[in-house]
Coordinates of C-alpha atoms in Angstrom, one line a residue:
Chain A
M121 CA 18.1 -17.2 -6.6
K122 CA 19.8 -14.4 -8.1
E123 CA 23.2 -14.7 -6.6
E124 CA 23.1 -10.9 -5.9
Y125 CA 20.5 -12.2 -3.8
K126 CA 21.9 -14.7 -1.9
G127 CA 23.9 -11.9 1.6
T128 CA 20.3 -10.4 0.9
T129 CA 18.7 -11.1 4.7
K130 CA 21.9 -10.7 6.3
L131 CA 22.1 -7.4 4.1
Y132 CA 19.0 -6.1 4.4
S133 CA 17.8 -6.4 8.1
R134 CA 17.7 -7.7 11.6
C135 CA 16.1 -10.5 10.5
T136 CA 19.1 -12.6 10.1
E137 CA 18.5 -15.7 11.3
V138 CA 14.6 -16.4 11.5
E139 CA 13.1 -18.1 13.8
A140 CA 9.8 -18.3 11.9
V141 CA 8.2 -16.7 9.0
V142 CA 5.0 -15.4 9.2
L143 CA 2.9 -15.8 5.3
A144 CA 0.3 -13.4 5.5
N145 CA -3.1 -13.7 3.9
G146 CA -2.0 -10.5 0.6
E147 CA -0.4 -12.1 -3.1
Y148 CA 1.6 -14.5 -2.8
P149 CA 4.8 -13.9 -3.1
T150 CA 6.7 -14.1 -6.5
A151 CA 9.7 -12.1 -6.4
S152 CA 12.9 -14.5 -5.4
L153 CA 14.6 -13.5 -2.1
P154 CA 10.8 -13.5 0.0
L155 CA 10.1 -16.7 -1.5
H156 CA 13.6 -17.5 0.0
I157 CA 12.8 -17.0 2.7
L158 CA 9.5 -18.3 3.5
E159 CA 10.8 -21.4 1.7
S160 CA 14.5 -21.8 3.5
A161 CA 11.7 -20.6 6.9
P162 CA 12.4 -23.4 9.9
Y163 CA 8.9 -22.8 10.9
V164 CA 5.6 -21.2 9.3
V165 CA 2.8 -20.1 10.2
C166 CA 0.2 -19.7 7.5
C167 CA -2.4 -17.2 8.2
D168 CA -6.4 -18.5 7.9
G169 CA -6.6 -18.8 3.1
G170 CA -2.7 -18.0 3.1
A171 CA -2.6 -21.5 4.1
D172 CA -4.1 -22.8 0.4
E173 CA -1.2 -21.9 -1.7
Y174 CA 1.5 -22.3 0.2
I175 CA -0.2 -26.2 0.2
R176 CA -0.7 -26.4 -2.8
Q177 CA 3.4 -25.7 -3.6
G178 CA 3.8 -28.9 -1.9
H179 CA 4.4 -27.1 1.7
I180 CA 2.8 -28.2 5.3
P181 CA 2.4 -25.2 7.4
N182 CA 4.1 -26.0 11.2
L183 CA 1.1 -24.0 12.1
I184 CA -2.6 -22.2 10.0
I185 CA -3.9 -19.1 12.2
G186 CA -7.8 -18.0 11.9
D187 CA -10.7 -19.0 11.6
G188 CA -10.1 -21.8 8.8
D189 CA -13.7 -20.2 7.1
S190 CA -11.3 -19.1 4.5
I191 CA -9.4 -22.0 4.0
C192 CA -10.7 -24.4 1.2
E193 CA -12.3 -27.5 2.3
E194 CA -10.0 -30.0 1.6
N195 CA -6.9 -28.2 3.3
R196 CA -9.3 -27.7 6.4
R197 CA -10.4 -31.6 5.9
K198 CA -6.3 -32.6 5.8
Y199 CA -4.7 -30.2 7.9
G200 CA -7.1 -29.3 10.3
H201 CA -4.9 -30.6 13.3
L202 CA -2.8 -27.8 12.3
L203 CA -5.6 -25.2 12.8
H204 CA -5.2 -23.2 16.3
C205 CA -7.9 -20.7 16.0
I206 CA -8.5 -17.5 18.0
S207 CA -11.4 -16.1 17.7
E208 CA -10.2 -12.5 18.6
Q209 CA -11.8 -9.3 16.8
E210 CA -10.0 -6.9 17.3
T211 CA -6.5 -8.0 15.3
N212 CA -5.9 -9.8 12.0
D213 CA -4.7 -12.9 11.6
Q214 CA -1.5 -11.1 10.8
T215 CA -1.0 -9.9 14.5
K216 CA -2.3 -13.2 15.9
A217 CA 0.2 -14.9 13.8
V218 CA 2.9 -13.0 15.4
S219 CA 1.8 -12.3 19.3
Y220 CA 1.6 -16.2 18.7
L221 CA 5.2 -17.1 18.1
L222 CA 6.5 -14.0 20.9
S223 CA 3.9 -16.0 23.4
Q224 CA 6.9 -19.6 21.3
G225 CA 9.9 -17.1 22.5
K226 CA 10.3 -17.1 18.7
R227 CA 10.9 -13.0 18.5
R228 CA 13.4 -12.8 15.2
I229 CA 10.0 -13.1 12.0
A230 CA 9.6 -12.5 8.7
I231 CA 6.3 -11.9 7.1
V232 CA 5.7 -12.3 3.5
G233 CA 2.8 -12.3 1.9
A234 CA 1.0 -8.9 3.2
T235 CA 0.4 -7.1 0.7
G236 CA -0.5 -7.0 -2.9
R237 CA -4.1 -6.9 -2.7
R238 CA -6.9 -4.5 -0.8
E239 CA -5.0 -1.7 -0.4
D240 CA -6.2 -1.0 3.2
H241 CA -5.0 -4.4 4.2
T242 CA -1.7 -3.5 2.6
L243 CA -1.2 -0.2 4.2
G244 CA -3.2 -2.1 8.0
N245 CA -0.2 -5.2 7.7
I246 CA 3.1 -1.8 7.2
S247 CA 2.1 -0.2 9.5
L248 CA 1.1 -3.2 12.6
L249 CA 5.1 -3.3 12.2
M250 CA 5.2 -0.4 15.0
D251 CA 3.0 -2.2 16.8
Y252 CA 5.4 -5.7 16.8
M253 CA 8.1 -3.9 17.2
R254 CA 6.8 -2.4 20.3
A255 CA 5.9 -6.0 21.3
G256 CA 9.9 -6.4 21.2
A257 CA 9.7 -8.5 18.5
D258 CA 12.6 -8.2 16.0
V259 CA 10.2 -8.2 12.6
C260 CA 10.3 -7.6 8.9
T261 CA 8.2 -7.9 6.0
Y262 CA 9.3 -8.9 3.2
T263 CA 7.0 -7.8 0.0
D264 CA 7.7 -8.3 -4.0
Y265 CA 10.0 -5.0 -3.8
G266 CA 11.6 -4.0 -1.1
V267 CA 11.6 -4.5 2.8
F268 CA 9.2 -2.4 5.4
I269 CA 11.7 -2.9 9.0
P270 CA 10.1 -0.9 11.8
C271 CA 12.9 1.1 14.0
R272 CA 13.2 3.7 16.1
N273 CA 15.9 6.0 17.0
T274 CA 19.4 5.8 15.7
C275 CA 19.9 2.9 13.4
T276 CA 22.6 2.3 10.7
L277 CA 22.2 -0.8 8.0
P278 CA 23.5 -2.0 5.1
C279 CA 23.0 -1.0 1.8
R280 CA 23.8 -0.8 -2.3
P281 CA 24.7 2.8 -3.9
G282 CA 22.6 4.0 -5.7
Q283 CA 19.3 1.8 -3.0
Q284 CA 16.1 3.4 -2.9
V285 CA 15.0 3.5 0.7
S286 CA 12.0 5.5 1.7
I287 CA 11.6 6.7 6.0
I288 CA 7.6 7.2 6.3
N289 CA 7.8 9.0 10.0
F290 CA 5.2 7.5 12.6
G291 CA 5.9 10.9 14.7
A292 CA 9.7 10.9 14.8
R293 CA 11.9 13.8 15.6
R294 CA 15.2 14.9 15.1
L295 CA 15.4 12.7 11.6
H296 CA 19.1 13.4 9.9
G297 CA 20.1 10.8 7.2
I298 CA 23.8 10.6 6.9
G299 CA 24.8 8.7 3.7
L300 CA 21.2 9.6 2.1
V301 CA 21.0 11.7 -1.5
Y302 CA 18.3 13.9 -0.1
P303 CA 18.4 15.5 3.0
L304 CA 15.0 14.3 5.8
S305 CA 13.5 16.6 7.9
D306 CA 10.3 15.9 10.8
F307 CA 8.1 14.8 8.1
T308 CA 4.2 15.1 9.0
N309 CA 3.1 13.0 5.4
W310 CA 4.0 9.5 3.9
W311 CA 4.7 10.8 0.7
Q312 CA 7.6 13.6 1.5
G313 CA 10.2 11.2 3.1
T314 CA 9.9 8.9 0.1
L315 CA 12.7 7.9 -2.9
N316 CA 15.2 9.0 -1.1
E317 CA 18.8 7.3 -2.1
C318 CA 21.6 5.5 -0.6
T319 CA 25.1 6.9 -1.1
G320 CA 27.8 4.4 0.1
T321 CA 27.2 0.7 1.0
E322 CA 26.0 1.9 3.7
F323 CA 23.6 4.9 5.8
T324 CA 22.2 5.9 9.3
V325 CA 19.1 7.6 10.1
E326 CA 19.6 9.5 13.5
A327 CA 16.2 10.1 15.0
E328 CA 14.1 10.2 18.1
G329 CA 11.4 8.1 18.3
E330 CA 9.8 5.7 15.2
Y331 CA 10.1 5.3 11.8
L332 CA 9.5 2.3 9.3
L333 CA 12.2 2.1 6.5
F334 CA 11.6 0.6 3.5
L335 CA 14.7 -0.3 1.0
N336 CA 13.4 -1.3 -2.5
F337 CA 15.2 -4.5 -3.8
P338 CA 17.0 -4.1 -6.9
I339 CA 15.3 -5.2 -10.2
E340 CA 14.9 -8.9 -11.0
P341 CA 16.0 -9.9 -14.4
Chain B
M63 CA -19.2 -3.2 -16.9
K64 CA -21.1 -4.8 -14.8
E65 CA -23.9 -3.6 -14.2
E66 CA -23.9 -3.1 -10.2
Y67 CA -21.1 -1.1 -10.9
K68 CA -23.1 1.0 -13.7
G69 CA -23.6 3.6 -11.1
T70 CA -20.7 3.1 -8.5
T71 CA -18.7 6.1 -9.8
K72 CA -21.7 8.4 -8.5
L73 CA -22.3 6.2 -6.0
Y74 CA -18.3 6.2 -4.0
S75 CA -17.5 9.9 -4.2
R76 CA -17.3 13.6 -5.2
C77 CA -16.2 12.6 -8.2
T78 CA -19.1 12.5 -10.3
E79 CA -18.3 14.5 -13.1
V80 CA -14.8 13.9 -12.7
E81 CA -13.3 17.0 -15.6
A82 CA -10.0 14.5 -15.8
V83 CA -8.5 11.4 -14.8
V84 CA -4.9 11.3 -13.9
L85 CA -2.7 7.2 -15.4
A86 CA -0.3 7.4 -12.3
N87 CA 2.9 5.4 -12.9
G88 CA 1.5 2.0 -11.0
E89 CA 0.0 -0.7 -12.2
Y90 CA -2.5 -0.6 -14.6
P91 CA -5.9 -1.0 -13.5
T92 CA -8.1 -4.4 -14.7
A93 CA -10.8 -4.3 -12.1
S94 CA -14.1 -2.6 -14.4
L95 CA -14.6 0.3 -13.0
P96 CA -11.4 1.9 -13.0
L97 CA -11.1 0.8 -16.2
H98 CA -14.5 2.7 -17.2
I99 CA -12.9 5.6 -15.3
L100 CA -10.6 6.2 -17.7
E101 CA -12.1 5.0 -21.0
S102 CA -15.0 7.2 -20.6
A103 CA -13.0 10.6 -19.2
P104 CA -13.2 13.7 -20.9
Y105 CA -9.6 14.3 -20.3
V106 CA -6.4 11.9 -19.6
V107 CA -3.0 12.4 -18.0
C108 CA -0.7 9.7 -18.2
C109 CA 2.5 10.0 -16.2
D110 CA 5.3 8.9 -17.7
G111 CA 5.7 5.5 -18.6
G112 CA 2.0 5.3 -17.8
A113 CA 1.3 6.8 -21.1
D114 CA 2.6 3.3 -23.1
E115 CA 0.2 0.9 -21.8
Y116 CA -2.5 3.2 -22.2
I117 CA -0.9 3.8 -26.1
R118 CA -0.9 0.1 -26.7
Q119 CA -4.3 -0.2 -25.4
G120 CA -5.3 2.2 -28.4
H121 CA -6.2 5.4 -26.0
I122 CA -4.3 8.1 -27.2
P123 CA -3.7 10.4 -23.7
N124 CA -4.6 14.2 -23.9
L125 CA -1.2 14.6 -21.9
I126 CA 1.7 13.0 -20.8
I127 CA 3.2 14.8 -17.2
G128 CA 6.7 13.8 -16.7
D129 CA 10.7 14.4 -17.7
G130 CA 10.0 11.5 -21.0
D131 CA 12.7 9.2 -19.1
S132 CA 9.9 5.9 -18.9
I133 CA 8.8 6.3 -22.3
C134 CA 9.3 3.8 -24.9
E135 CA 11.3 5.5 -27.9
E136 CA 8.9 4.7 -29.4
N137 CA 5.8 6.6 -28.1
R138 CA 7.8 9.6 -26.8
R139 CA 9.0 10.1 -31.5
K140 CA 5.6 9.6 -31.7
Y141 CA 3.3 11.4 -29.1
G142 CA 6.3 13.6 -27.6
H143 CA 4.0 16.8 -28.9
L144 CA 2.0 15.9 -25.6
L145 CA 4.7 15.5 -23.8
H146 CA 4.9 17.4 -20.7
C147 CA 7.9 18.5 -19.5
I148 CA 7.6 19.2 -16.1
S149 CA 11.8 18.8 -14.0
E150 CA 11.0 19.6 -10.5
Q151 CA 12.6 16.7 -8.3
E152 CA 10.7 17.3 -4.9
T153 CA 7.4 16.2 -6.3
N154 CA 6.3 13.3 -8.1
D155 CA 4.4 12.6 -11.2
Q156 CA 1.1 11.5 -10.4
T157 CA 1.6 15.6 -8.3
K158 CA 2.8 17.1 -11.3
A159 CA -0.2 16.1 -13.4
V160 CA -2.6 17.0 -10.2
S161 CA -1.0 20.2 -10.2
Y162 CA -1.4 20.5 -14.3
L163 CA -5.0 20.4 -14.1
L164 CA -5.8 23.1 -11.0
S165 CA -3.7 24.9 -12.6
Q166 CA -6.0 24.2 -16.3
G167 CA -9.3 24.5 -14.0
K168 CA -9.9 20.9 -13.5
R169 CA -11.2 20.6 -9.7
R170 CA -12.4 17.4 -10.0
I171 CA -10.0 15.0 -11.0
A172 CA -10.1 10.6 -10.7
I173 CA -6.6 9.3 -10.4
V174 CA -6.6 5.5 -11.1
G175 CA -3.6 3.5 -11.9
A176 CA -1.9 4.3 -8.0
T177 CA -1.5 1.8 -6.4
G178 CA -0.2 -2.0 -7.3
R179 CA 4.2 -2.2 -7.0
R180 CA 6.4 -0.8 -5.2
E181 CA 4.4 -0.2 -1.5
D182 CA 6.3 3.2 -0.6
H183 CA 5.5 4.1 -3.9
T184 CA 1.5 3.6 -3.0
L185 CA 1.6 4.4 0.4
G186 CA 3.3 8.0 -1.9
N187 CA 0.7 8.1 -3.8
I188 CA -2.2 7.7 -1.4
S189 CA -1.4 10.6 1.0
L190 CA -1.2 13.1 -1.5
L191 CA -4.4 12.9 -1.8
M192 CA -4.6 14.5 1.3
D193 CA -2.3 17.4 -0.3
Y194 CA -4.8 17.2 -2.8
M195 CA -8.0 18.1 -1.0
R196 CA -5.9 21.4 0.5
A197 CA -5.1 22.3 -3.1
G198 CA -9.0 22.3 -3.5
A199 CA -9.0 19.2 -5.5
D200 CA -12.0 17.3 -5.5
V201 CA -10.3 13.8 -6.3
C202 CA -10.8 10.2 -5.2
T203 CA -8.3 7.1 -5.9
Y204 CA -9.8 4.0 -8.1
T205 CA -8.0 1.2 -7.2
D206 CA -8.6 -2.3 -8.5
Y207 CA -9.6 -2.7 -5.1
G208 CA -11.7 -0.3 -4.8
V209 CA -11.8 3.6 -3.7
F210 CA -9.4 6.4 -1.5
I211 CA -11.6 9.6 -0.9
P212 CA -9.8 12.4 1.5
C213 CA -11.8 14.0 3.8
R214 CA -12.0 17.1 5.6
N215 CA -13.8 17.6 8.8
T216 CA -17.8 15.4 9.4
C217 CA -19.0 13.6 6.1
T218 CA -21.7 10.9 4.7
L219 CA -21.0 9.3 1.7
P220 CA -23.5 6.4 0.5
C221 CA -22.5 3.2 0.4
R222 CA -23.9 -0.7 0.7
P223 CA -25.0 -2.4 3.6
G224 CA -22.4 -5.1 4.8
Q225 CA -20.0 -2.6 1.7
Q226 CA -16.5 -2.7 3.8
V227 CA -15.1 0.6 4.7
S228 CA -11.3 2.0 6.0
I229 CA -10.9 5.2 8.1
I230 CA -7.3 6.4 8.0
N231 CA -6.4 8.9 10.3
F232 CA -4.9 11.9 8.9
G233 CA -4.6 14.0 12.7
A234 CA -8.5 13.7 12.7
R235 CA -9.9 14.4 16.6
R236 CA -13.5 13.4 18.3
L237 CA -14.2 10.8 15.3
H238 CA -17.4 9.5 15.4
G239 CA -19.2 7.0 13.1
I240 CA -22.7 6.7 12.2
G241 CA -23.8 3.7 9.7
L242 CA -20.7 1.5 10.8
V243 CA -20.4 -1.8 12.9
Y244 CA -17.7 -0.9 14.8
P245 CA -17.8 2.6 16.6
L246 CA -14.2 5.2 15.6
S247 CA -12.0 6.9 18.0
D248 CA -9.6 8.9 17.8
F249 CA -7.1 6.3 15.8
T250 CA -3.1 6.5 16.3
N251 CA -2.0 3.8 14.0
W252 CA -3.4 3.4 10.5
W253 CA -4.0 -0.3 11.0
Q254 CA -7.0 0.3 14.1
G255 CA -9.5 2.1 11.9
T256 CA -9.1 -0.7 9.0
L257 CA -12.1 -3.3 8.5
N258 CA -15.0 -1.9 9.4
E259 CA -18.5 -1.9 8.1
C260 CA -21.4 -0.4 6.8
T261 CA -24.8 -0.7 8.0
G262 CA -26.9 0.5 5.6
T263 CA -27.1 2.6 2.8
E264 CA -24.9 5.7 3.6
F265 CA -22.8 6.1 6.6
T266 CA -21.6 9.3 8.8
V267 CA -18.2 10.2 9.9
E268 CA -18.3 12.7 12.1
A269 CA -14.5 14.3 13.0
E270 CA -12.6 17.8 12.9
G271 CA -9.7 17.9 10.6
E272 CA -8.4 15.7 7.9
Y273 CA -8.9 11.6 7.6
L274 CA -8.9 9.3 4.7
L275 CA -11.9 6.4 3.5
F276 CA -11.4 3.4 1.9
L277 CA -14.3 2.0 0.1
N278 CA -14.2 -1.2 -0.7
F279 CA -15.8 -2.4 -3.9
P280 CA -17.5 -6.0 -4.1
I281 CA -15.3 -8.6 -5.4
E282 CA -16.3 -9.3 -9.3
P283 CA -17.3 -12.6 -10.6

């Protein structure tokens, strides 16, 4: 793991002491930060087929959520006792995993592997972070490129000078940034708040309401 | 190219007779449909660094849009005459490309390579389709997994039985689906309209206002 990344979970998110990691059903992480989060997790819930790759890499999940219909035959036989079936058609496996963790009192959750395949799944998985926040989870999604953090009202986060940050508005008002290169406004389209930049070692988004932050990681060597 | 795909541009979108293709700055397409669209395009605009891979694959773009700061030295020297610099900080290269095409009277536009890297870029590029539609473009974004189509009011599209479709609401009201498995409502979060399914060979979304459709392609062999 790159030296620079070592404090990153602490630096970038409120998921400092992650109680559980959800491995979603998108592309398996390749960047060192999400891999590190996955590997050092105290408790791992795999979403259905996501379990196959996790097991192939030599790990055993604590729980597998889903119908079991996208896990390979061998793993279903071998790890069937870890399979927790929730036959609820209204939500996806990522949501089932988060709901399960919340029901177990595990509130500080990191999600990995949620993006990188079908873009409609990516959109769904990212936007569901807002719902998880409303349900009381302290949750972030780590991708190969950065971290998504659902926020409500005014938030201050540590950053590096020059670090890119995108603010995707979910109906918040009176948006105002401190420590950002470009001014914020009450964005009505997703792209309007993308590709801002931090000027110092912390930044603040003043707002009334909900929005999603994306903090870009440094590019890996 | 897979036989099944041959009529796909016709089938899935209004971009039947594409006048120009924009190769954006995300991941270079790998699926046969976006590659086919790119290769059979009558006019190709590459967004800055996207030109490098296009040229490496043996093509020459009609135009390269951007600052030229992410094209390799050799291509900048060799194809500098194709570089169209627009030093406007408020928009991204994809938007500059679409605006340029509209200014040239090219309205039927397909975008490829717009997703697959940084997720904030993906979100930005996808949501900008709504702006392009408002500006008069007949535009779709083809990814490796499907096609995004910006829509206004009631739209009917051809499909295959069982084809997955996601509806991402951009403020439309009175949403109602015909030929879809799950009922629509006035979705307020992106994920709510994802992963619906077509029942027959066409479907209709009745609505007042704007929304984005995603039609999933069949999985390639």
